[in-house]
XYZ file of C-alpha atoms in Angstrom:
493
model
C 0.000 0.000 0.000
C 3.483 2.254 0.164
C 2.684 5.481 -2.160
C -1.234 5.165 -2.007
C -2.388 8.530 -3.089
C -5.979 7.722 -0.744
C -6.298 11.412 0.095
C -7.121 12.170 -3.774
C -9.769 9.437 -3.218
C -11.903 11.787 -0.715
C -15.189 13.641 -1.666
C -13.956 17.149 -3.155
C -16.297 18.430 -0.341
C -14.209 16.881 2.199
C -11.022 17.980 0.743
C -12.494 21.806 0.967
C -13.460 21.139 4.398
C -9.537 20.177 5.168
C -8.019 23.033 3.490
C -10.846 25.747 4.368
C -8.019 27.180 6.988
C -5.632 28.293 4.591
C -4.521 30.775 2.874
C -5.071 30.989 -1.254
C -1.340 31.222 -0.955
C -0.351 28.377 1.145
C -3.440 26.100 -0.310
C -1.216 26.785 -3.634
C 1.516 25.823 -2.041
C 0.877 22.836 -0.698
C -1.242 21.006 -3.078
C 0.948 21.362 -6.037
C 3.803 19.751 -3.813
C 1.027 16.952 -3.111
C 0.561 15.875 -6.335
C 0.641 17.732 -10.455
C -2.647 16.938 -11.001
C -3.826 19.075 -7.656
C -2.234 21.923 -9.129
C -5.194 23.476 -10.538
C -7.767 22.942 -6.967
C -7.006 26.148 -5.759
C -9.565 27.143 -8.462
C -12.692 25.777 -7.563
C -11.745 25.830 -3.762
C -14.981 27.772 -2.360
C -12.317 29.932 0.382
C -10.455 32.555 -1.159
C -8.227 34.236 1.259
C -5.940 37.205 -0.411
C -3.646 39.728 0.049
C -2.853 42.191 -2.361
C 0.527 44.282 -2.455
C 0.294 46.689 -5.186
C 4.208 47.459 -5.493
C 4.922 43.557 -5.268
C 4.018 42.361 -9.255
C 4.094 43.538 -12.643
C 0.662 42.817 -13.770
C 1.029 40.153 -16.142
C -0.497 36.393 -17.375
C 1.187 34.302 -14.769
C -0.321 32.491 -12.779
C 2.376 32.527 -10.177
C 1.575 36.236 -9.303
C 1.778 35.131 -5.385
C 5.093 35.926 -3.464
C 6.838 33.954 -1.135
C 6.407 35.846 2.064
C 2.350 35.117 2.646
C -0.818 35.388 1.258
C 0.296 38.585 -0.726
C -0.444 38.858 -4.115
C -1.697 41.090 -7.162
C -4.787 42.437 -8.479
C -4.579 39.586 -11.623
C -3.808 37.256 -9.191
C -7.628 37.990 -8.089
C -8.783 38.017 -11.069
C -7.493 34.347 -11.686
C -9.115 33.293 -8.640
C -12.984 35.244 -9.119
C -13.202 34.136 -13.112
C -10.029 31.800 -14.128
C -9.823 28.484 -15.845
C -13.887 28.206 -16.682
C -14.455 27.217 -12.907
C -14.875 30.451 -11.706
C -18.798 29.783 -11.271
C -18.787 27.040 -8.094
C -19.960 28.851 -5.129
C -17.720 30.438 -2.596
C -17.637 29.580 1.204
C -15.854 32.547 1.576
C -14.400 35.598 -0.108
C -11.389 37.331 2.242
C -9.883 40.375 0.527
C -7.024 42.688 3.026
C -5.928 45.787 0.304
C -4.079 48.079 2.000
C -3.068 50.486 -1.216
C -6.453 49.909 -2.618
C -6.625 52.288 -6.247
C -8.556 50.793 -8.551
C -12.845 51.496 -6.801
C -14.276 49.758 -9.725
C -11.830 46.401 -9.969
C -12.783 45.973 -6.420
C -16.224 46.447 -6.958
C -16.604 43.742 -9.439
C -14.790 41.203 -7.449
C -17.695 41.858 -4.882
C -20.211 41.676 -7.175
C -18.637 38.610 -8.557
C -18.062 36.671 -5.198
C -22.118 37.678 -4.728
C -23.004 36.161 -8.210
C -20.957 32.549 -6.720
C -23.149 32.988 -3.947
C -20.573 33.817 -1.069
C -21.495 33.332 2.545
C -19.150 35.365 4.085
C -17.062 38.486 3.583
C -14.118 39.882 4.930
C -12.964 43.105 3.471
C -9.970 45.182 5.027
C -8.981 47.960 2.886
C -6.797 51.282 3.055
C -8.225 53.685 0.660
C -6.173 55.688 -1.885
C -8.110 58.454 -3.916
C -11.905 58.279 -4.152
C -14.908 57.238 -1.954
C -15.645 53.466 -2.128
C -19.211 52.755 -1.294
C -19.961 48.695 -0.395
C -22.418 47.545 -3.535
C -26.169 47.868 -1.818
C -26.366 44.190 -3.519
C -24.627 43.049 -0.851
C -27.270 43.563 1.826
C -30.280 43.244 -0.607
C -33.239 40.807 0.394
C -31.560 38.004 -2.643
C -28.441 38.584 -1.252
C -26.638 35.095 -0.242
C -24.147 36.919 2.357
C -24.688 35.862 6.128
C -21.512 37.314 7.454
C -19.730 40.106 6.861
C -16.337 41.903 8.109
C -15.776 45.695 6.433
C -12.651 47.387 7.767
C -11.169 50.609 7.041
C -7.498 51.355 7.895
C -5.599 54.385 9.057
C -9.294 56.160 10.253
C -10.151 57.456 7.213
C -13.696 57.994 6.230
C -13.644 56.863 2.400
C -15.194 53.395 2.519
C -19.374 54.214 2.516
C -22.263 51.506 3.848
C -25.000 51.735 2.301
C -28.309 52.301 3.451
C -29.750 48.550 2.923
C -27.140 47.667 5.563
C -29.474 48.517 8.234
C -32.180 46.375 7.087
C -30.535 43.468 5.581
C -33.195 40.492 5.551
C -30.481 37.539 5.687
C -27.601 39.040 7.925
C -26.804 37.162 10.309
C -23.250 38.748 11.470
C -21.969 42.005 11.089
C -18.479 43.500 12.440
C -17.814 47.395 11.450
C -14.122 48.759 12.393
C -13.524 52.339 11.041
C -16.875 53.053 9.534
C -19.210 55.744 9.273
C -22.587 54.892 9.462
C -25.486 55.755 7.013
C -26.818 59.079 7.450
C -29.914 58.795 8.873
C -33.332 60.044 8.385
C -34.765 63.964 8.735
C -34.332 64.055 11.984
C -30.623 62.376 12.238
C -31.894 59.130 13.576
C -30.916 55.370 11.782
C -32.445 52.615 12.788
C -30.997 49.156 12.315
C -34.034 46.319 12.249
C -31.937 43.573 10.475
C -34.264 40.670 11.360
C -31.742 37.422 11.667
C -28.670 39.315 13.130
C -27.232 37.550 16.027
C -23.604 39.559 16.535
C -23.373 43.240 15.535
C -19.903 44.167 16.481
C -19.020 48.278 16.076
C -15.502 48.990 16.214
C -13.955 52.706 16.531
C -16.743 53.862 14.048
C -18.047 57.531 13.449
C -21.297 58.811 14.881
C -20.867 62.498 15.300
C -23.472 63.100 12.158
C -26.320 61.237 14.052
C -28.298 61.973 17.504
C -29.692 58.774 17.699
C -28.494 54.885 17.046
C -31.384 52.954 17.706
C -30.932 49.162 17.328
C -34.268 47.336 17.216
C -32.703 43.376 16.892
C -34.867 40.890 18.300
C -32.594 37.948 17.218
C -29.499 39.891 18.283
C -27.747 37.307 20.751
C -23.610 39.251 20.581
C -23.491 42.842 21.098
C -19.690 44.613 21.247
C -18.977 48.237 20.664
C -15.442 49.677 21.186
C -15.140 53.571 21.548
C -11.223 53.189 22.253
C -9.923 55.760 19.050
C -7.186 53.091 18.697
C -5.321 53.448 15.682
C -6.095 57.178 14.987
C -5.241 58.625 11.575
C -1.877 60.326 11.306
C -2.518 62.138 8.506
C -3.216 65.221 10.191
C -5.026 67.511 7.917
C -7.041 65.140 6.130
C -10.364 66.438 5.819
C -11.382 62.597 5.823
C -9.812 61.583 9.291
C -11.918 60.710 12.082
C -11.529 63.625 14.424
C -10.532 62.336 18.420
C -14.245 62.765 19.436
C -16.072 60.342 17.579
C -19.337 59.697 19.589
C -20.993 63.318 19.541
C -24.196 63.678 21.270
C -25.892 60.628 19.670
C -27.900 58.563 22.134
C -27.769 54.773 21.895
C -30.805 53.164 22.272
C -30.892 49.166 22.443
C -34.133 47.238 22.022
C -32.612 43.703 22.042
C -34.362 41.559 24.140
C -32.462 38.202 23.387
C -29.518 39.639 24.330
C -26.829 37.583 26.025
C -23.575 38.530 25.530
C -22.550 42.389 26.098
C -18.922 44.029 25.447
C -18.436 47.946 26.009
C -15.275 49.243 26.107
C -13.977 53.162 26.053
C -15.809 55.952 25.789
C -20.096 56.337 26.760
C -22.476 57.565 23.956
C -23.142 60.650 26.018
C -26.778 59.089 26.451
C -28.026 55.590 26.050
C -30.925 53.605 26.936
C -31.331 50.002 27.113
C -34.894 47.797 26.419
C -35.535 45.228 28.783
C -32.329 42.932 28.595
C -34.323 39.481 30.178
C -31.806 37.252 28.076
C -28.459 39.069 29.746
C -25.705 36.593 30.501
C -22.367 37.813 30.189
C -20.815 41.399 30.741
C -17.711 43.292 30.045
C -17.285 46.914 30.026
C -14.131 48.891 30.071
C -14.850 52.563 30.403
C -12.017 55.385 30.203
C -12.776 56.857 33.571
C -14.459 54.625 36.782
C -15.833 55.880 39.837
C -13.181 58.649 40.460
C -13.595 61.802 42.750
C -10.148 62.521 44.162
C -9.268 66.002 46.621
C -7.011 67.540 44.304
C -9.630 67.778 41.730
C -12.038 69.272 44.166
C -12.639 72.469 41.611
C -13.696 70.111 39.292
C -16.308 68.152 41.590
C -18.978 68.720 38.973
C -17.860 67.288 36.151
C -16.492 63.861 37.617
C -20.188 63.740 39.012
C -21.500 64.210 35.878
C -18.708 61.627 34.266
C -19.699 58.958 37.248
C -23.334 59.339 37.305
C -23.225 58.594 33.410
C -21.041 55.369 34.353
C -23.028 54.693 37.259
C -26.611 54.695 35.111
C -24.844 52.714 32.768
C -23.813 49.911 34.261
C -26.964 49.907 36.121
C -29.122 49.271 33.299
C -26.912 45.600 32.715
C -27.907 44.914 36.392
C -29.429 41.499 35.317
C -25.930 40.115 34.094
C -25.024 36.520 35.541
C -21.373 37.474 35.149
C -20.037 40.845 35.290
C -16.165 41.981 33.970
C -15.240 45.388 34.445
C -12.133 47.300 33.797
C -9.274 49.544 35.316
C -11.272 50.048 38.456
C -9.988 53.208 40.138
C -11.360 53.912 43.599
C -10.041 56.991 45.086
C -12.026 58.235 47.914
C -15.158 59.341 46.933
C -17.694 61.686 48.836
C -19.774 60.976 45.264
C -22.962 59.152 46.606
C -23.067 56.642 42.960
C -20.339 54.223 44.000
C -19.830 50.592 42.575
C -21.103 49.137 45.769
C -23.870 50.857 44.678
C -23.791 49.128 41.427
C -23.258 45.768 42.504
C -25.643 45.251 45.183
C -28.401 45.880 41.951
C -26.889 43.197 40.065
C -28.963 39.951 42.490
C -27.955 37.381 39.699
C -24.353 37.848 39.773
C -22.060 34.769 40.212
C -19.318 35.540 38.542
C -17.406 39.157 39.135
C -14.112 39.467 37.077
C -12.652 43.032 38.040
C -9.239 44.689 36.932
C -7.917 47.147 39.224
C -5.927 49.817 38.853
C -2.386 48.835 39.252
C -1.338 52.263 40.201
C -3.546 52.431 43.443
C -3.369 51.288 46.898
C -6.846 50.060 48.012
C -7.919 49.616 51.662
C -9.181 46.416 53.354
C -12.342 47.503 54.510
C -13.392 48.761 51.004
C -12.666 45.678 49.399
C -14.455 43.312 51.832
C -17.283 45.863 52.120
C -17.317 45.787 47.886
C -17.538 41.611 47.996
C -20.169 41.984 50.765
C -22.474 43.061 47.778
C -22.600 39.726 45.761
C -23.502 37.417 48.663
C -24.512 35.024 45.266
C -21.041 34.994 44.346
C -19.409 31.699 43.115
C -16.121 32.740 40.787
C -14.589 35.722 42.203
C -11.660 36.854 39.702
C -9.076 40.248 40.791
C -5.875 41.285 38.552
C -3.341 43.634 40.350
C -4.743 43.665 43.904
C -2.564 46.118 45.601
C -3.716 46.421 49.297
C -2.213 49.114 51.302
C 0.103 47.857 54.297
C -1.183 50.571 56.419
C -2.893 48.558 59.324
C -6.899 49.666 59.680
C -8.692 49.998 62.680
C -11.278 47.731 61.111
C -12.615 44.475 61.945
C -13.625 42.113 59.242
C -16.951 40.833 59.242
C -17.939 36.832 58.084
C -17.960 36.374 54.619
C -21.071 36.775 53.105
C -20.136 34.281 49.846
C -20.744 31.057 51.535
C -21.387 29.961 47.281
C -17.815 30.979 46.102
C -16.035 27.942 44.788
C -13.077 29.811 42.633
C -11.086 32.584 43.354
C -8.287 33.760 41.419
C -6.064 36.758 42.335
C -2.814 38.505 40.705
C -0.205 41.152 42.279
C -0.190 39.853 45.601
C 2.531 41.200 47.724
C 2.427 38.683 50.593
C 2.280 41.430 53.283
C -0.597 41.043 56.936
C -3.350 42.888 54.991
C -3.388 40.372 51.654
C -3.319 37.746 54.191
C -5.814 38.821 56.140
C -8.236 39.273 53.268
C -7.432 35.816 52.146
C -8.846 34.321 55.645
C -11.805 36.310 55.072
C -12.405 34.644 51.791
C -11.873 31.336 53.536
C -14.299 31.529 55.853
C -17.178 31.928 53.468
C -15.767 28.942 50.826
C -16.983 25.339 52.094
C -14.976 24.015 49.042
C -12.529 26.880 47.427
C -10.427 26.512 45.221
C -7.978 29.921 44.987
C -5.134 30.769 42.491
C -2.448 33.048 43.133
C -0.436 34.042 40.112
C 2.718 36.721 41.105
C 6.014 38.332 39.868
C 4.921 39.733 36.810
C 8.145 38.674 35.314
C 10.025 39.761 38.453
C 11.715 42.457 36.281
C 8.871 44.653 37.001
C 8.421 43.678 40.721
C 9.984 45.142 43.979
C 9.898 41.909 45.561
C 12.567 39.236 44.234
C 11.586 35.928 44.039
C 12.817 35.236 47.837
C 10.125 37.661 49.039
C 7.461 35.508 46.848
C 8.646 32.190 47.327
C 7.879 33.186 51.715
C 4.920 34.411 50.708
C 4.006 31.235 49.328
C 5.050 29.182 52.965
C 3.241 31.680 54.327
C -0.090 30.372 51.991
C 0.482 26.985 53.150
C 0.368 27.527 56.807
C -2.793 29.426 56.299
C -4.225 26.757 54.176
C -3.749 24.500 57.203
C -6.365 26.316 59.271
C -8.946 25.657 55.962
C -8.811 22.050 55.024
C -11.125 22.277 52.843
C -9.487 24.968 50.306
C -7.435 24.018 47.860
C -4.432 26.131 46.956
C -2.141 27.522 44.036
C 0.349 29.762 43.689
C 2.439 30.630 40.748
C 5.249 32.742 39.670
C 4.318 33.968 36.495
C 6.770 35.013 33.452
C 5.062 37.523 32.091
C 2.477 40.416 32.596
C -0.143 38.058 30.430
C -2.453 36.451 32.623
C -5.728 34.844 31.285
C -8.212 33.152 33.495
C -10.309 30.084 32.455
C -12.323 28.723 35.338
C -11.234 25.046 34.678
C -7.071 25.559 34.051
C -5.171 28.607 34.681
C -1.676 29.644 33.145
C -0.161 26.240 32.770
């Protein structure tokens, strides 16, 4: 049976199915080196996934316009791979297009409407506009249209690449991910309304809003909902009148109406208002907003406007109060005579189990306010902290019981190994019948004031607590980088 060829013996549907992972370049590649008469599959292989480099090829007949450094390759090359050989009419899986010197509007809008006439599922398009406007064909999004996912990407924050209106009504749409857009202009009053009827993820990325008051998304299906506000990867090309200015959000209002709603990612900057529907459906939640709960002394003269900044956050992140599991990011908690705390905000959320917060690493937090905090989610059974950095400074304070007498998994980075950490540890012990904690230190050491002497005693020092608590297990970890990622099952092997 030595030099059997049995994998040219599978159903072409199962050989698609094994190569639907790579690249147009490496799927090249590889199946010419498998056998001479595979050297043409590329062709009717229903996932295109290309890279175009403009300054890379002279625009000729080969067919060998690929380089050898990726999936780069040139506009013919594309046009081999939409129309080529008299197999260009099988249907696509797929169509993946990244263009970052993109010149030629109409070349690029007939390999759309050409991957829509093979019936594409999804799209991925990632370009970097040079010259004119590019608007997305409305075909697209049309009621006919075969597309149920689609990625549009602009690059370097410039507003060139249009959606059309049929976007926000798109019968068959079932995922949609904007980074860099500008929406459609809405109607006489500045308002746009998305009511796509199947969409289950709508993911907004950096995108412009300042020419709307209102976003109103009206998704009953919508299951996936993640907006970013960051302004990562601002244009730096200054006096374009097309650049997304630093302010991106304006005064439009966000309004959700997304009752099947489970899954909820926020992260930067608040639409200056917002209103949410009744979220019945709400699972999971993770919101990292610039600015958290911060009234410090120093900026007494400027009381008012952190009120106004942490009464916005605190409304927020009240109206997700019926999340099961609850992330939030760069806590800060200076003192506060502000009356809209996050105690506040967590003793609304009754459902939580899981509470996943990342502190500022900058900030020395007292005892008390930290077991007072937990004392709001007595329904608490993973408890997650990154950079806990109690202050040393002994408090005249006495630690009541542990309220979580549910917590079963407790995880905890930046540990110092000082009476306070400790201290808070035994409080988290008495409320866990079964625990099971991870400590995860050092931060690559480099970083750290303690050497790994100091971390290695505060590890003895875990073990003699852990004999007072039988019934908790314990781990504790020196970890080699500033990288941690939690999974509640195994943690930073």
């Amino acid at each position: 049976m030595r030099g059997e060829d049995r994998l040219s013996d599978l159903p072409e549907h199962i050989l698609h199915h094994i190569f639907s992972s790579f690249t147009t370049k490496d799927l090249i590649t590889t199946t010419c080196l498998l056998s001479k008469k595979w050297q043409h599959f590329w062709v009717s292989h229903p996932y295109l996934d290309l890279h175009i480099e403009n300054y890379n090829f002279v625009d000729s007949d080969s067919d060998s316009n690929i380089d050898d450094a990726g999936s780069r390759c040139s506009p013919k090359f594309v046009d081999k791979s939409l129309y080529g050989h008299g197999r260009g009419g099988s249907d696509l899986e797929r169509f993946s297009l990244r263009w970052l010197e993109c010149n030629e509007g109409p070349r690029l809008k007939s390999w759309i409407v050409k991957a829509m006439n093979r019936k594409v599922k999804e799209v991925e398009i990632v370009l970097g506009l040079d010259g004119s406007m590019f608007t997305i064909p409305a075909k697209v999004f049309a009621k006919g249209s075969s597309v149920r996912a689609i990625k549009l990407e602009a690059c370097f924050r410039i507003l060139r690449f249009l959606i059309p209106h049929p976007m926000l009504s798109a019968p068959n749409l079932r995922t949609l991910e904007l980074v860099r857009m500008k929406l459609p202009k809405g109607d006489s009053k500045k308002e746009v309304a998305m009511i796509c009827p199947v969409l289950e993820t709508l993911i907004l990325k950096d995108c412009y809003y300042m020419h709307l008051k209102v976003l109103g998304l009206s998704l009953g299906k919508l299951k996936k909902l993640e907006i970013e506000n960051t302004g990562n990867n601002r244009s730096s090309c200054g006096r374009d009148k097309m650049a997304i200015p630093s302010n991106c959000l304006g005064v439009c209002k966000l309004e959700l109406h997304t009752p099947n709603l489970t899954t909820f990612i926020y992260k930067g900057e608040l639409f200056e208002y917002f209103s949410f529907g009744d979220l019945v459906a709400l699972i999971d939640v993770d919101v990292s907003l610039s600015i958290f709960f911060i009234s410090c002394p120093k900026f007494s003269g400027q009381l008012s406007v952190f009120n106004k900044w942490e009464d916005s956050r605190y409304k927020f992140l009240k109206g997700l109060n019926g999340a099961r599991n609850l992330a939030l990011g760069t806590v800060q908690v200076c003192s506060s005579k502000v009356p809209n705390t996050l105690h506040d905000v967590l003793t609304s959320y009754t459902n939580l189990r899981k509470l996943e917060l990342r502190l500022s690493p900058i900030e020395d937090i007292s005892l008390s306010w930290l077991a007072s905090l937990l004392y709001c989610c007595p329904s608490l059974e993973t408890l997650v902290l990154h950079d806990v950095k109690l202050c040393q400074r002994k408090e005249e304070f006495v630690l009541p019981l542990c309220p979580m007498n549910h917590l079963k998994y407790v995880a905890l980075t930046g540990l110092e190994g000082h009476d306070n950490e400790l201290e808070f540890l035994r409080f988290l012990f008495n409320g866990g019948v079964n625990l099971d904690l991870m400590v995860i230190n050092g931060g690559g050491l480099k970083d750290s004031k303690f050497g790994k002497a100091d971390l290695l005693n505060f590890h003895e020092k875990l073990m003699v607590l852990s004999q007072e608590f039988p019934n908790v297990k314990i781990s504790f970890q020196i970890r080699k980088s500033n990288v941690v990622r939690f999974d509640s099952t195994s943690i930073l092997n």
